Tab-separated table of C-alpha atoms in Angstrom:
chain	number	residue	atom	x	y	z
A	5	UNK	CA	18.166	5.925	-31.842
A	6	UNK	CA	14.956	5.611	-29.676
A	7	UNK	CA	16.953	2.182	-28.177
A	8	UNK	CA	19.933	3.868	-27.635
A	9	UNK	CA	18.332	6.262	-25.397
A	10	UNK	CA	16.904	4.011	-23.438
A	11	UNK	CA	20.497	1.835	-23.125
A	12	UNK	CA	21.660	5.436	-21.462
A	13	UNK	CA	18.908	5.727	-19.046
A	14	UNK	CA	19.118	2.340	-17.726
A	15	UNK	CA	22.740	2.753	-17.771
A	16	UNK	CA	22.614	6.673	-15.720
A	17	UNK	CA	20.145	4.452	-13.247
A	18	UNK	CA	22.681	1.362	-12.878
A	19	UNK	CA	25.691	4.019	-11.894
A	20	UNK	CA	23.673	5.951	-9.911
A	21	UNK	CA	22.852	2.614	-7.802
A	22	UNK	CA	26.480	1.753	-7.564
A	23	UNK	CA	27.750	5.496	-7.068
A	24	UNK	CA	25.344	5.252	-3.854
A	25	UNK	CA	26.070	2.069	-2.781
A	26	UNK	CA	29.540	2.658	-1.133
A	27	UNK	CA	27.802	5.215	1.003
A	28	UNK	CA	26.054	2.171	2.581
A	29	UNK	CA	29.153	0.701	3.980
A	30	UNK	CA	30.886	3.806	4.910
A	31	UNK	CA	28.314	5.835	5.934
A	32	UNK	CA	25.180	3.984	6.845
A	33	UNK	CA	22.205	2.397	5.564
A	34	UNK	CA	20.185	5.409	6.644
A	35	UNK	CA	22.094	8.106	5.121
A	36	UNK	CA	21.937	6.253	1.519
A	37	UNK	CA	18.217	6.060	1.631
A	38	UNK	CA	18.125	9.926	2.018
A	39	UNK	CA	21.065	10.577	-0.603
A	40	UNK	CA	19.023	7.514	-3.098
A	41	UNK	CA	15.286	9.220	-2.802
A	42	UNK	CA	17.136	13.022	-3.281
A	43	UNK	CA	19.596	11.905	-6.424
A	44	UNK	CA	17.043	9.203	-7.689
A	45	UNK	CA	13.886	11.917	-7.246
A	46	UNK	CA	15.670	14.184	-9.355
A	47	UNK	CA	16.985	12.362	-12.135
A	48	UNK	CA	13.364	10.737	-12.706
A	49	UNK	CA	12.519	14.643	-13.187
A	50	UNK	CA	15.252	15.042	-15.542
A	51	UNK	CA	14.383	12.346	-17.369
A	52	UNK	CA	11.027	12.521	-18.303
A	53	UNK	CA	11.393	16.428	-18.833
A	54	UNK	CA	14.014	16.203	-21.206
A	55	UNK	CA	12.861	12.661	-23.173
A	56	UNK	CA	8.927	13.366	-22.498
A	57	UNK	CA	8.525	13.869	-26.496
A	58	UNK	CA	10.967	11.493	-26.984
A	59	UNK	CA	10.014	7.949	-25.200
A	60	UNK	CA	7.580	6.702	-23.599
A	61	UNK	CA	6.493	7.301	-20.002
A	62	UNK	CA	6.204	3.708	-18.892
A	63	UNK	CA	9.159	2.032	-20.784
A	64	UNK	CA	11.115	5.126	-19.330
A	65	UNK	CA	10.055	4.298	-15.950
A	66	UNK	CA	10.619	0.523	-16.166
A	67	UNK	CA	13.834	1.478	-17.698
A	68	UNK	CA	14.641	3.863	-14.396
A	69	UNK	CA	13.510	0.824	-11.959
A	70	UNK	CA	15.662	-1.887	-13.811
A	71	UNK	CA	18.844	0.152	-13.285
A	72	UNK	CA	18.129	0.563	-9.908
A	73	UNK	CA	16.815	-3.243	-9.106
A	74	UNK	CA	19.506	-4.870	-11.625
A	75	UNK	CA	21.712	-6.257	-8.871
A	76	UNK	CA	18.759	-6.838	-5.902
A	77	UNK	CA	16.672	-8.578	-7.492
A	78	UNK	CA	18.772	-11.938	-7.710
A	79	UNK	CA	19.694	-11.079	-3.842
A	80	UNK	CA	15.948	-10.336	-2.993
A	81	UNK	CA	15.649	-13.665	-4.673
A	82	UNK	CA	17.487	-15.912	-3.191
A	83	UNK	CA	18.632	-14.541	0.054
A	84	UNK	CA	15.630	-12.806	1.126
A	85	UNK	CA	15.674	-13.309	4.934
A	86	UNK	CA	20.232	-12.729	4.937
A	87	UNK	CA	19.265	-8.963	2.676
A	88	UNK	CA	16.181	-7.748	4.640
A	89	UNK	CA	18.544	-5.284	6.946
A	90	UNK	CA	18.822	-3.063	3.708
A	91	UNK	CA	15.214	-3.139	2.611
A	92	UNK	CA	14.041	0.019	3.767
A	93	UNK	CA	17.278	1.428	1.548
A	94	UNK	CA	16.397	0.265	-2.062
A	95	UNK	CA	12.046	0.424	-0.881
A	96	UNK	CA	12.737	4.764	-0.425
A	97	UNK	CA	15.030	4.219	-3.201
A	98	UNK	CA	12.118	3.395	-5.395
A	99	UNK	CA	9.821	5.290	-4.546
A	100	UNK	CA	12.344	8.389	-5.107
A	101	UNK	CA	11.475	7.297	-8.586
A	102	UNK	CA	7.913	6.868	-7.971
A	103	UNK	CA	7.700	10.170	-6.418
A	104	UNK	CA	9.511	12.171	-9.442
A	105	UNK	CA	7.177	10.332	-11.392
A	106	UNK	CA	3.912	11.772	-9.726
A	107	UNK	CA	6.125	14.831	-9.798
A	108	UNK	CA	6.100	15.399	-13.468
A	109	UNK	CA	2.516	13.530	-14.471
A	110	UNK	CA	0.497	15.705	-11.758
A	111	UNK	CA	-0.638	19.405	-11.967
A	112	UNK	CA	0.987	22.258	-9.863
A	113	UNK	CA	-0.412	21.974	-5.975
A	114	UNK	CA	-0.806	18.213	-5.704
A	115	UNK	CA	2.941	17.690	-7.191
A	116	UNK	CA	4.469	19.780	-4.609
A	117	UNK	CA	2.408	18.186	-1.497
A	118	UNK	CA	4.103	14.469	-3.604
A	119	UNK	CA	7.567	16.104	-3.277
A	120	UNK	CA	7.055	17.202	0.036
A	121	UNK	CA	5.683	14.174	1.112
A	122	UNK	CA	8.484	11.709	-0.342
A	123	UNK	CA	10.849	13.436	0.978
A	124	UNK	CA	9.396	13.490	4.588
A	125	UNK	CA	8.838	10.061	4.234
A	126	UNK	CA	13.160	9.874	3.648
A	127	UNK	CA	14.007	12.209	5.802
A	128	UNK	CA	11.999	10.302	8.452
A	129	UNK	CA	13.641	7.172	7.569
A	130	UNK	CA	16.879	8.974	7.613
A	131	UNK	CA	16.398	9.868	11.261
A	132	UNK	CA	14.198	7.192	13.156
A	133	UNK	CA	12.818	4.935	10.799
A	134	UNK	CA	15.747	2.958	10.193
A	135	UNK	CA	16.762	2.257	13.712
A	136	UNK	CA	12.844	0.732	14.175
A	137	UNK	CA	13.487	-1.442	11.324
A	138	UNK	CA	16.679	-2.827	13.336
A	139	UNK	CA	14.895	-3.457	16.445
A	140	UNK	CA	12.063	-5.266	14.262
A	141	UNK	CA	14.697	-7.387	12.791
A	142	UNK	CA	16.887	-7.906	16.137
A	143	UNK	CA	13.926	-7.809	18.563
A	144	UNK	CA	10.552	-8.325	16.783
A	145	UNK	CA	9.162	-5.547	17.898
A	146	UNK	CA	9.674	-1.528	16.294
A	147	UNK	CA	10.434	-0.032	19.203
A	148	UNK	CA	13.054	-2.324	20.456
A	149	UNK	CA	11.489	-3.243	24.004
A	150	UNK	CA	11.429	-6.847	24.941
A	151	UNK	CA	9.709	-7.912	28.114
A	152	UNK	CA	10.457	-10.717	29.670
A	153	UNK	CA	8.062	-13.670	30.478
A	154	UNK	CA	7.869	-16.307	33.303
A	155	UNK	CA	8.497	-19.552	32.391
A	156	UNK	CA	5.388	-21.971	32.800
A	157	UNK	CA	7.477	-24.585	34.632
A	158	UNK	CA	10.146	-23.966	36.806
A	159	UNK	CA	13.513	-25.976	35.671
């Protein structure tokens, strides 16, 4: 019975991570880190409120994570470098799940200030954070600004 629950969460965690991955390619990157930390933040709450008495707190959590990490770990793996533009995406993903976590373990004050601060921390990525993690990638630099050098030698 006990394994059988677990079987359900991990399989409510693998649809939710391929119910949000279409919004990636039709929508953007961005947008499905926001949408990922809100519907992932919130099913961790459901979770360990209704199964607290049920399972255990850390297998439910692992349980949460490997639904969510099923398919990216084997592209993590062995295509880090070619999968690093979608990083940010599955990082505020996980810590959606980290956050309802803290959300349900903590007392009153402090597990608001965790709420609101996870979901600044998305909605931040939603609207610049992303677009510095591009220019990292294309340019090396967050901010995107390139400056060009002379040449020690001239050819």
């Amino acid at each position: 019975m006990i394994s059988n629950l677990y079987v359900r969460l991990f399989l409510v965690s693998f649809i939710t991570m391929l119910a949000i991955s279409p919004v990636r390619g039709f929508v953007s990157f961005s947008f499905s880190s926001l949408v990922g930390f809100i519907i992932y933040f919130f099913l961790t709450i459901f979770c360990f409120s209704k199964y607290k008495e049920k399972l255990s707190i850390w297998k439910t959590l692992t349980v949460l994570f490997l639904g969510l990490w099923i398919f990216q770990i084997p592209i993590r793996m062995f295509h880090f470098a070619d999968s690093l533009v979608s990083l940010p995406d599955i990082i505020i993903q996980s810590f959606g799940i980290i956050c309802g976590f803290l959300y349900v373990r903590l007392k009153k004050p402090i597990n608001i200030l965790i709420a609101v601060f996870g979901f600044s921390i998305a909605l931040f990525v939603y609207i610049k954070g992303y677009d510095l993690w591009i220019h990292k990638l294309n340019f090396g630099t967050f901010t995107g600004k390139v400056e060009q050098y002379k040449l020690p030698v001239k050819f």
